[in-house]
CSV table of C-alpha atoms and ligand atoms in Angstrom, one decimal:
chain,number,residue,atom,x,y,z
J,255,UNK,CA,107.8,92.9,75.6
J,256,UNK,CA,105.4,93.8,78.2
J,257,UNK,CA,107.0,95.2,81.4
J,258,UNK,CA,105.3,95.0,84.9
J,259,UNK,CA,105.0,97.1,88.1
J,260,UNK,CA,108.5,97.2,89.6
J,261,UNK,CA,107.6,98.5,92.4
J,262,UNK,CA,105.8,95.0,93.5
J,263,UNK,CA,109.2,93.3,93.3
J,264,UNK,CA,109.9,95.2,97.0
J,265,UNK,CA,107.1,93.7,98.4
J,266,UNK,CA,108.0,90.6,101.2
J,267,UNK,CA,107.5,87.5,99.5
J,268,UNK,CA,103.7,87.2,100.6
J,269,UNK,CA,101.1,89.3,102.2
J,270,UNK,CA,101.2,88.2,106.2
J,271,UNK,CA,97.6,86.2,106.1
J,272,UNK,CA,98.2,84.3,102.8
J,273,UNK,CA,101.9,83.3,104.9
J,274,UNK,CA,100.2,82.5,108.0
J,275,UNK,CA,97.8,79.9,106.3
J,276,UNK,CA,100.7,78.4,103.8
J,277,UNK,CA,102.3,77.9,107.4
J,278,UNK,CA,99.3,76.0,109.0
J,279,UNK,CA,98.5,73.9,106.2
J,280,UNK,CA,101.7,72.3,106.0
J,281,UNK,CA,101.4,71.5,109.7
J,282,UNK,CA,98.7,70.1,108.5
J,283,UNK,CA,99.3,68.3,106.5
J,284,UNK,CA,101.9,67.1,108.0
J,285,UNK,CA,99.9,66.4,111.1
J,286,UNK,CA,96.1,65.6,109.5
J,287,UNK,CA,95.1,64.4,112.8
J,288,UNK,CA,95.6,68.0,115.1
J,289,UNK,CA,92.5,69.9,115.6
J,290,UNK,CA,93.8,73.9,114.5
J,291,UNK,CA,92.0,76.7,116.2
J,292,UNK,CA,92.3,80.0,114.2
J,293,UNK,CA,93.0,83.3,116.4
J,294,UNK,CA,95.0,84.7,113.9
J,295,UNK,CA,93.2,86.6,110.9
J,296,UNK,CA,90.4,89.2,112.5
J,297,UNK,CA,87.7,87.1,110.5
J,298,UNK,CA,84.5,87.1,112.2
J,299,UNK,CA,82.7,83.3,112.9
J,300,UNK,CA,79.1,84.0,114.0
J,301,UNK,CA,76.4,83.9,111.7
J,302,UNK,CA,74.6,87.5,110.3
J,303,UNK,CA,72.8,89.5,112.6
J,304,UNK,CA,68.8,87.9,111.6
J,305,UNK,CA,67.6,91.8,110.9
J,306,UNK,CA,70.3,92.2,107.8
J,307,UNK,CA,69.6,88.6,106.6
J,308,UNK,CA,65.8,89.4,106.0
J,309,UNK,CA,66.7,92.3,104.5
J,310,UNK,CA,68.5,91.0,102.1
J,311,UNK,CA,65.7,87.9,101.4
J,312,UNK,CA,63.3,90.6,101.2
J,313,UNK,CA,66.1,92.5,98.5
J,314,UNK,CA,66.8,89.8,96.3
J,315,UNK,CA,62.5,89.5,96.4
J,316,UNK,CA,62.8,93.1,95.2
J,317,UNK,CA,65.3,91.9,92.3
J,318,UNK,CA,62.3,89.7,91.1
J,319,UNK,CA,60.1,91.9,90.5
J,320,UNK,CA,60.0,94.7,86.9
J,321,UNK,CA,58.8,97.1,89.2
J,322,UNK,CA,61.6,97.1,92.1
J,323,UNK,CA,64.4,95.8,90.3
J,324,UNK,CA,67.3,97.7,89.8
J,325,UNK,CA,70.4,97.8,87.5
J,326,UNK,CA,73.5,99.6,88.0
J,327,UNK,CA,73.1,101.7,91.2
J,328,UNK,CA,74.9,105.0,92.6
J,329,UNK,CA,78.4,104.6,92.4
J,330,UNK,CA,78.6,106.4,95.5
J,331,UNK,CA,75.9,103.7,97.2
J,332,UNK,CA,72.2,104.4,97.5
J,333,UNK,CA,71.0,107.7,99.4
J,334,UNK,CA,68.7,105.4,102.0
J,335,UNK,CA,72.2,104.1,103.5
J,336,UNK,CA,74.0,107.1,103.1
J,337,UNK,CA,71.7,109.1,105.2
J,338,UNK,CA,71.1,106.2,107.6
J,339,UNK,CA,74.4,106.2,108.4
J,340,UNK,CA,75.2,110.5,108.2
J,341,UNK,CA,72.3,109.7,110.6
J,342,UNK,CA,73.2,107.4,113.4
J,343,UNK,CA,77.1,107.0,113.5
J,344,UNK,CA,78.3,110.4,112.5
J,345,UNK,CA,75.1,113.2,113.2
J,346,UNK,CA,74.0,111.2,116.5
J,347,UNK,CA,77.4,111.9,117.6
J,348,UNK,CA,77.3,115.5,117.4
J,349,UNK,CA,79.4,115.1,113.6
J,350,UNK,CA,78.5,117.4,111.2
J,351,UNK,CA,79.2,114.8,108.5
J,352,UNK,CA,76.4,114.8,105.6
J,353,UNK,CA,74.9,112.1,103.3
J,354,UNK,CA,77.2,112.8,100.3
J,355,UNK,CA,80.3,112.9,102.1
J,356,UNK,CA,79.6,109.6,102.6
J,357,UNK,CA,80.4,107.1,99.9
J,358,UNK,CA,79.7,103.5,100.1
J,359,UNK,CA,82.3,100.9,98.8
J,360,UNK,CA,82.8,96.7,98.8
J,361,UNK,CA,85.7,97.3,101.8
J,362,UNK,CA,88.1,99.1,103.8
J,363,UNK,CA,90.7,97.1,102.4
J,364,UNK,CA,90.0,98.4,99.1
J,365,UNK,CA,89.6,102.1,99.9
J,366,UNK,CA,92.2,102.3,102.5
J,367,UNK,CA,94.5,101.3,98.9
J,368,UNK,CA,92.5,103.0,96.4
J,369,UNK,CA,92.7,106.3,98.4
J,370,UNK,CA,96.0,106.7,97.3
J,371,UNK,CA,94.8,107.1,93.3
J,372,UNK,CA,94.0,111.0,94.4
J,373,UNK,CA,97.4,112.1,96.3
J,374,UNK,CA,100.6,112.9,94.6
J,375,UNK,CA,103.7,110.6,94.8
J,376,UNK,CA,105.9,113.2,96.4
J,377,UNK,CA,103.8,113.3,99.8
J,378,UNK,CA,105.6,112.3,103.1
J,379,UNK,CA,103.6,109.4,104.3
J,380,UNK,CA,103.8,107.6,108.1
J,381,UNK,CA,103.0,105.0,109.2
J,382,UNK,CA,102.9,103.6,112.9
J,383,UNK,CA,105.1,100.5,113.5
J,384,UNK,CA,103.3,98.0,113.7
J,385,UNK,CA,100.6,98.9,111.7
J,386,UNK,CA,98.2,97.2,109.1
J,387,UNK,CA,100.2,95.9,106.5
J,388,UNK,CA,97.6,97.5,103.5
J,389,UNK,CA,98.6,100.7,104.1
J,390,UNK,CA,102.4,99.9,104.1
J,391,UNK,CA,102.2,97.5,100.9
J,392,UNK,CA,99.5,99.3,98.9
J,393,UNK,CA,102.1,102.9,99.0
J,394,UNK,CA,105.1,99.9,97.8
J,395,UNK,CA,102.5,99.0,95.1
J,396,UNK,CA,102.5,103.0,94.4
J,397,UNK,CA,106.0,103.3,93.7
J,398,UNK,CA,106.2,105.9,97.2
J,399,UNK,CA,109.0,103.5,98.9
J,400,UNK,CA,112.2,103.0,98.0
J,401,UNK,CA,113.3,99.2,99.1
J,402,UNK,CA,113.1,97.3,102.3
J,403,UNK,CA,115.9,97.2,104.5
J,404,UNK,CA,116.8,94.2,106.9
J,405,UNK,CA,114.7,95.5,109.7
J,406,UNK,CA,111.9,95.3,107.4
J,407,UNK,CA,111.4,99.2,106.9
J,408,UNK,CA,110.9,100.5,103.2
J,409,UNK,CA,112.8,103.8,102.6
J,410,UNK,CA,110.9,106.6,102.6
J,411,UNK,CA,108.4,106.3,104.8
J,412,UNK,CA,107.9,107.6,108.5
J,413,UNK,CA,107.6,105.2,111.0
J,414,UNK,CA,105.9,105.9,114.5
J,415,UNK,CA,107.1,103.1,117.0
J,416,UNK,CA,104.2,101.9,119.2
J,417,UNK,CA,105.4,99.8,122.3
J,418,UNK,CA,104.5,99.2,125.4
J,419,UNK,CA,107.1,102.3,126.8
J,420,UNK,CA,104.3,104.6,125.1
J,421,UNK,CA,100.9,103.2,125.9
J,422,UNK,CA,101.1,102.1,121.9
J,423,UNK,CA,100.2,105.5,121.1
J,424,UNK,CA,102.7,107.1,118.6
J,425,UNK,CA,104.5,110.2,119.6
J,426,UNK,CA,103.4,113.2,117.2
J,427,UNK,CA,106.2,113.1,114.4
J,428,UNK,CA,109.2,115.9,114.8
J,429,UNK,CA,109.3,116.4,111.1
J,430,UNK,CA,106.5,117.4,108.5
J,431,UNK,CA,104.8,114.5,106.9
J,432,UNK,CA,101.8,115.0,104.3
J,433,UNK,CA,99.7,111.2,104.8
J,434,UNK,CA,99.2,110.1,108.2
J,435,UNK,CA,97.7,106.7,108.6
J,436,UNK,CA,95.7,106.0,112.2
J,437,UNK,CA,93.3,103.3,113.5
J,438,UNK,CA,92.1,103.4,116.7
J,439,UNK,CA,90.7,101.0,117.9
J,440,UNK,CA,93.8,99.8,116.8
J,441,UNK,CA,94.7,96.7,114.6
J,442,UNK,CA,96.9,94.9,115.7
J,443,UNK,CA,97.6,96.2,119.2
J,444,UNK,CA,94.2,96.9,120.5
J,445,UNK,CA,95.2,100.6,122.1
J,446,UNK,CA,92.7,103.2,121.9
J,447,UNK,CA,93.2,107.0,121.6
J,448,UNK,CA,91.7,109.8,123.6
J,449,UNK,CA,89.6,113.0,122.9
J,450,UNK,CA,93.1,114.4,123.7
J,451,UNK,CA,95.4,112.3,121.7
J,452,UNK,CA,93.3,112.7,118.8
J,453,UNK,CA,93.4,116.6,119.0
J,454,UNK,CA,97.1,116.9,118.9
J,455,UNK,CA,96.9,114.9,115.6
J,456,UNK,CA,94.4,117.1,114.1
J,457,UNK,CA,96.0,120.1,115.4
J,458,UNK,CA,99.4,118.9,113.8
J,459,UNK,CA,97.8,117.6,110.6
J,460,UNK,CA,96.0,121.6,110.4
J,461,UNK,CA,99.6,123.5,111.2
J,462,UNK,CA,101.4,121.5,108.6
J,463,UNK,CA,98.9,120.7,105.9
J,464,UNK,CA,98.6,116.8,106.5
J,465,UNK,CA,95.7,114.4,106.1
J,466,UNK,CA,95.0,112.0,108.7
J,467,UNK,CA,93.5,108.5,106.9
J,468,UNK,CA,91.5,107.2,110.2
J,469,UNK,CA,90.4,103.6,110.0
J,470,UNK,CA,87.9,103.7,112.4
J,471,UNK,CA,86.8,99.6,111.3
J,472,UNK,CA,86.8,98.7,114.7
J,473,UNK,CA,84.7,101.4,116.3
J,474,UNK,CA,82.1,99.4,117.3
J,475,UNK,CA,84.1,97.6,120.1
J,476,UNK,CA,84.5,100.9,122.0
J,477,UNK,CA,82.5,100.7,125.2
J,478,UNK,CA,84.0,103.5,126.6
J,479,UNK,CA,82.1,106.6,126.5
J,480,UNK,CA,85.1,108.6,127.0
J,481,UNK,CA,86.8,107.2,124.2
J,482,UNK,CA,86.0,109.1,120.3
J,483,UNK,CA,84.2,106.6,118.0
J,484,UNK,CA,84.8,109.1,115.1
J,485,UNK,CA,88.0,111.5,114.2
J,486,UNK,CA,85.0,114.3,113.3
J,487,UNK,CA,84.1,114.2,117.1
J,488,UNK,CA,87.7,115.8,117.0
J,489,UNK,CA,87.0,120.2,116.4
J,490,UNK,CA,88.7,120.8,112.8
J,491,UNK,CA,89.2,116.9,111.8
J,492,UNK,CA,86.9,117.9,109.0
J,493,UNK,CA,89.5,119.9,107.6
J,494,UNK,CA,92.2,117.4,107.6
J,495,UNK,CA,90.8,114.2,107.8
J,496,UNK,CA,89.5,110.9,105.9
J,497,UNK,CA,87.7,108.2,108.0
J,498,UNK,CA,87.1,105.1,106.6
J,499,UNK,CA,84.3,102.4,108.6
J,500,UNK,CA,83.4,99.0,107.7
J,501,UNK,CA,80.5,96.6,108.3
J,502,UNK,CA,82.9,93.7,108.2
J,503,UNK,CA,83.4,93.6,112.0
J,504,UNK,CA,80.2,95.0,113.4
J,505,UNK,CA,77.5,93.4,111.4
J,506,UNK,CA,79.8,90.1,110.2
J,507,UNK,CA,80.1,91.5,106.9
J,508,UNK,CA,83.5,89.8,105.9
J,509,UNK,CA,82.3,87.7,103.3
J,510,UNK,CA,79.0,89.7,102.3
J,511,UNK,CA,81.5,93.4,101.7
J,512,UNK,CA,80.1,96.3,102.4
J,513,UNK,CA,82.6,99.3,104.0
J,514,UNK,CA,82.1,103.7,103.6
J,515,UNK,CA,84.7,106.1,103.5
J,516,UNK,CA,84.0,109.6,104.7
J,517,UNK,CA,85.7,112.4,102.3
J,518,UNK,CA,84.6,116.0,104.0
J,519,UNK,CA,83.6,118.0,101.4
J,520,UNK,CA,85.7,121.1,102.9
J,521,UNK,CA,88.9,119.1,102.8
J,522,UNK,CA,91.8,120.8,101.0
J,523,UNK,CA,94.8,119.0,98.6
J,524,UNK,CA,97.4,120.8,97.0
J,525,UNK,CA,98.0,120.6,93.3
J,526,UNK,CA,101.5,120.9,91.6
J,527,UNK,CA,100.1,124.6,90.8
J,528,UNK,CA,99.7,125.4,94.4
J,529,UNK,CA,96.0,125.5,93.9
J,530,UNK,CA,93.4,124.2,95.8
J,531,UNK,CA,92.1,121.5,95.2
J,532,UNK,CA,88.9,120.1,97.3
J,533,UNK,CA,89.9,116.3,97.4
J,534,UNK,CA,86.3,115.1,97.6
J,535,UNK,CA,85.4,116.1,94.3
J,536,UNK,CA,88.8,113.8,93.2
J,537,UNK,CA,87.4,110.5,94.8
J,538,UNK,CA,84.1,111.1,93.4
J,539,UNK,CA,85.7,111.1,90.3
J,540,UNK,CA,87.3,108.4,90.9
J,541,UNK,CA,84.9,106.4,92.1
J,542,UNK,CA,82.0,107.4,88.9
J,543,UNK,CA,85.2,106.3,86.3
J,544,UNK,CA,86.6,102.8,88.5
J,545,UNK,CA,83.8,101.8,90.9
J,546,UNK,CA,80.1,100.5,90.2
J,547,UNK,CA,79.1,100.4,93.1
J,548,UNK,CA,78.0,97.6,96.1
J,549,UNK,CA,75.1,95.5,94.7
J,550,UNK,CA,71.5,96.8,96.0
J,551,UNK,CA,71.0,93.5,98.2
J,552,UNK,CA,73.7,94.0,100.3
J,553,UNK,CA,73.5,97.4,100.6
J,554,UNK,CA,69.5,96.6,102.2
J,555,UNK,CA,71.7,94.3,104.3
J,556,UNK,CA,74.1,97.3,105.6
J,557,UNK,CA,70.8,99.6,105.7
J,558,UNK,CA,69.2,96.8,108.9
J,559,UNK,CA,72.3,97.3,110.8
J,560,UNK,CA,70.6,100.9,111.5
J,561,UNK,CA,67.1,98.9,112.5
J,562,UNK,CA,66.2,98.5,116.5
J,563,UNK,CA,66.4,94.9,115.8
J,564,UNK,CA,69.7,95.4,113.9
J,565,UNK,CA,70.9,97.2,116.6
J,566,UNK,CA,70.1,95.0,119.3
J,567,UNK,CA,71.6,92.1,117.4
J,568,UNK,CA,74.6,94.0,116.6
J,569,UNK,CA,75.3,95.1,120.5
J,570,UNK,CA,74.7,91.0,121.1
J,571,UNK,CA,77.5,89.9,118.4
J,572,UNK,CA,80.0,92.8,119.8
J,573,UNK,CA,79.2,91.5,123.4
J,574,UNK,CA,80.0,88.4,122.4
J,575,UNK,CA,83.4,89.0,120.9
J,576,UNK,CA,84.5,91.2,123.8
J,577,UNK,CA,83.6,88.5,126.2
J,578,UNK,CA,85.7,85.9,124.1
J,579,UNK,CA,88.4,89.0,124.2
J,580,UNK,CA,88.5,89.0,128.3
J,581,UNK,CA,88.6,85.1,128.5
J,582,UNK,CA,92.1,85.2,126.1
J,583,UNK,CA,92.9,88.0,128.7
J,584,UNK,CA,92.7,86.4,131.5
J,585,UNK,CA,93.4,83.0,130.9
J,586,UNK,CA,97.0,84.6,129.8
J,587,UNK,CA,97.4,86.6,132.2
J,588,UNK,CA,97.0,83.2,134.1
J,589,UNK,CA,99.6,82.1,132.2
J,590,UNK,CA,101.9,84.6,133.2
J,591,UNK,CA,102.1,86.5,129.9
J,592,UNK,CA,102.1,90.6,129.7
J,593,UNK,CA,99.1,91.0,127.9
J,594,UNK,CA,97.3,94.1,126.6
J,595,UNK,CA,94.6,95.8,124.5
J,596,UNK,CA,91.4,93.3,124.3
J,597,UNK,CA,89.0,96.4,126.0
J,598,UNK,CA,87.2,98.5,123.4
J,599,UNK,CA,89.0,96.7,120.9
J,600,UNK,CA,88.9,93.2,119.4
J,601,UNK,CA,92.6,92.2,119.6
J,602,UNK,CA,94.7,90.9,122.1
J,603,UNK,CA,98.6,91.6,122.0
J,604,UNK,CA,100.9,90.1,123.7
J,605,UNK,CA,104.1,90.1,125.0
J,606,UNK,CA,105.9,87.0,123.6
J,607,UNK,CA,108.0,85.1,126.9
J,608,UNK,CA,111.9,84.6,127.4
J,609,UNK,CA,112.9,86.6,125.1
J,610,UNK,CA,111.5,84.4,122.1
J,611,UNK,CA,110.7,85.7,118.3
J,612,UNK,CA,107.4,86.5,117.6
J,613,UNK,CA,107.3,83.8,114.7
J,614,UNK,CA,109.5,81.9,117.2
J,615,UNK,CA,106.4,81.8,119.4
J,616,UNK,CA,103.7,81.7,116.6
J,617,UNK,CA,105.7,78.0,115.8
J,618,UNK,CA,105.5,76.6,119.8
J,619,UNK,CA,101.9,77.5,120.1
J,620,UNK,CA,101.6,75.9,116.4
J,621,UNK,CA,103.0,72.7,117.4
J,622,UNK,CA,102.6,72.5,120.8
J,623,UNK,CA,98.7,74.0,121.2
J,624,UNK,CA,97.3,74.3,117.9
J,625,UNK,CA,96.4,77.4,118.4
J,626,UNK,CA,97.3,80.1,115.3
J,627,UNK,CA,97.7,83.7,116.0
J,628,UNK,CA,99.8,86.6,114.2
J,629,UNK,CA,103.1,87.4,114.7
J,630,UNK,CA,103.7,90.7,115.7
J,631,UNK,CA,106.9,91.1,113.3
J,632,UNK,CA,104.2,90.5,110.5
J,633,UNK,CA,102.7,94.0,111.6
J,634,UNK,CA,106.2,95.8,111.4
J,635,UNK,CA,109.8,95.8,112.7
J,636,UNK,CA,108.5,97.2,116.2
J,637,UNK,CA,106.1,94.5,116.6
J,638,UNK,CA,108.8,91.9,117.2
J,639,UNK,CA,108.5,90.2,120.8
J,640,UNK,CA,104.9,90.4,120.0
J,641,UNK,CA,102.3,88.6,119.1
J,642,UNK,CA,98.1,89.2,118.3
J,643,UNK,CA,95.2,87.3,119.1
J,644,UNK,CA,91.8,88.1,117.6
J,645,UNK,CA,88.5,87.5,119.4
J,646,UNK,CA,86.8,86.6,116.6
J,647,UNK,CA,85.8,82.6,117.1
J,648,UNK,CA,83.3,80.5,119.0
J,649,UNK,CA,83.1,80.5,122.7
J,650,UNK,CA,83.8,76.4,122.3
J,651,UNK,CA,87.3,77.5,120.4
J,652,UNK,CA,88.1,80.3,122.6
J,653,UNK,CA,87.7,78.3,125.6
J,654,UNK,CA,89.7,75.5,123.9
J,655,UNK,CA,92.5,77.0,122.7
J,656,UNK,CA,92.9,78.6,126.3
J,657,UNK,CA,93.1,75.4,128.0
J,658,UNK,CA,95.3,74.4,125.9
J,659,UNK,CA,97.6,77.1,126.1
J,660,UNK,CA,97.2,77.0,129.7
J,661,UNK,CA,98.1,73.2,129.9
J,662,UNK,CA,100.7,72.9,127.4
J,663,UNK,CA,102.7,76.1,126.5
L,839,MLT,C1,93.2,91.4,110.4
L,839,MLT,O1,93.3,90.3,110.8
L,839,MLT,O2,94.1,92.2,110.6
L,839,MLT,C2,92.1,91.8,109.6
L,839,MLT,O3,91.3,90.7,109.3
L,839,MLT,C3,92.5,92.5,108.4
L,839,MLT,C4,91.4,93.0,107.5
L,839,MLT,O4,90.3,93.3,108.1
L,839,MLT,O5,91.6,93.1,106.4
């Protein structure tokens, strides 16, 4: 008899998204005639930026012709983008990141899991709380948890509360821990971290040996100049860090894929030896044996988002966003609801009123508005009381689902 993955029995039931939309479609069906407006996955609504579009036309042209066609490509993506982007979001910004560090993938998502195939199964790992559910459930899928208590907590890991007491900004842990997983901008809370902040993690990650994962997928949104774009704008994050970036938010790549993850090629792993090991080499290896590689067409697509008219359409689509982000802001503010992140950062998180749950208050603005969003217990047990609104929609639906909530909450 075949046996299976254990470890995916201690997984909650269903992955939060997939739970939120069996949720809204039996309200719907049970009420066909409501008109739903979706804040509640970060899925982005406006069309692709024109400059990555052509590209792409002009790609799959390329794909019809013997002489520029092309089969399988680099598994580590093709040098044009990787030097585009060593170029623009990592050199311009006084990183001293290079082309091959760079390695091009199909998402975040994926790499943020697949990371994990290269470290040992002994390594302490934290985790903020809340946090992005992938990095939680992908180190349960790993077999590095023990179970879930009733809190919602899996044994085994380190949790970092981030509340409103601490700016959501986790204080630096008071025990060792190997895996440190950051995002700033931060989904779901919307906090961003300073030149400052950052350093103390680097500096603790250096004294004890860690690796910082920074998912930087929401970089874009900073507007800032203060605020770091990059962990390798941090002195010594080379040495102790793995960023990963994403054209899913930026360019309105959700559906097209196309993501990087930066592996320095001076960082350090331990094997069971003691020995160093240089964890680039690993992922490269990892990546030649399980990964072909993002298809040529949209990798021209990624390519345009480095154009001046890629850019410029890019700085519109972000604009856009951020002004739907102060509109949810203000109106609930209005509303008389403690709200917070929304600036340099995509999401909106707010404080759920009189004292109710936050699924408790993703059901009254269900049935009562129409309006989805994402219960902050879905993000971890420190998100409860909370709850996350993205930006990502039409003006039309933003304004809506305001008025509504205005009117009728
Ligand atoms: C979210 O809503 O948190 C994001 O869409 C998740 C993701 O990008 O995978």
């Amino acid at each position: 008899m075949a046996t299976i993955n254990d470890n995916y029995l201690k997984l909650k039931a269903g992955y939060l998204f997939p739970e939120i939309a069996r949720r809204v479609n039996t309200f719907i069906e049970a009420n066909p005639e409501a008109q739903v407006i979706r804040l509640g996955i970060g899925d982005v609504t406006e069309p692709l930026p024109q400059a990555c579009r052509d590209a792409m036309i002009k790609a799959v042209e390329d794909m019809g012709d013997r002489h520029s066609f092309k089969g399988y490509g680099p598994e580590q993506g093709y040098a044009w983008l990787r030097e585009k982007i060593a170029s623009h979001d990592f050199q311009a910004r006084g990183c001293d990141i290079d082309a091959s560090e760079i390695f091009i993938s199909d998402g975040s998502k994926c790499d943020c899991g697949n990371i994990l195939d290269i470290f040992g199964n002994d390594n302490v790992i934290a985790v903020t709380d809340p946090v992005y559910p992938v990095y939680v459930d992908t180190n349960v899928m790993a077999g590095h948890t023990g179970d879930i208590n009733d809190k919602g907590e899996y044994e085994g890991l380190v949790y970092l509360p981030i509340t409103a007491e601490n700016n959501f900004t986790a204080t630096l842990p008071t025990q060792k821990v190997d895996l440190i997983y950051l995002c700033f901008p931060n989904n779901p809370t919307g906090a961003t971290a300073t030149r400052e902040y950052l350093q103390a993690w680097v500096d603790y990650a250096r004294a004890n040996g860690s690796i910082i994962f920074y998912d930087a997928a929401y970089e874009a949104f900073i507007t800032d100049p203060s605020i770091p774009h990059s962990i390798y704008e941090i002195a010594g994050a080379k040495e102790c860090a793995i960023e990963f970036r994403s054209f899913s938010k930026n360019a309105g790549f959700t559906g097209t894929r196309c993501a990087l993850t930066v592996v320095p090629k001076n960082l350090i792993g331990k094997a069971k030896d003691g020995a160093d090991v240089e964890v680039w080499k690993l992922w490269n290896r990892r990546q030649s044996t399980k990964f072909n590689g993002v298809s040529y067409i949209v990798q021209r697509g990624a390519e345009a988002v480095y154009s001046a008219e890629g850019k410029a359409q890019i700085k519109a689509l972000i604009d856009f966003y951020m002004e739907n982000a102060q509109i949810i802001r203000d109106r609930l503010t209005e509303a008389g609801l403690a709200v917070y992140g929304g600036v340099n950062a995509p999401y909106v998180w707010v404080k759920t009123p009189d004292g109710l749950t936050s699924w408790d208050f993703f059901d009254k603005l269900l049935h009562n508005c129409h309006v989805v969003g994402t219960p902050g217990s879905g993000f971890g047990a420190a998100g409860e009381g909370y709850f996350r609104i993205s930006a990502f929609n039409s003006r039309d639906n933003v304004n809506e689902a305001m008025r509504r909530i205005l009117e009728k909450f």
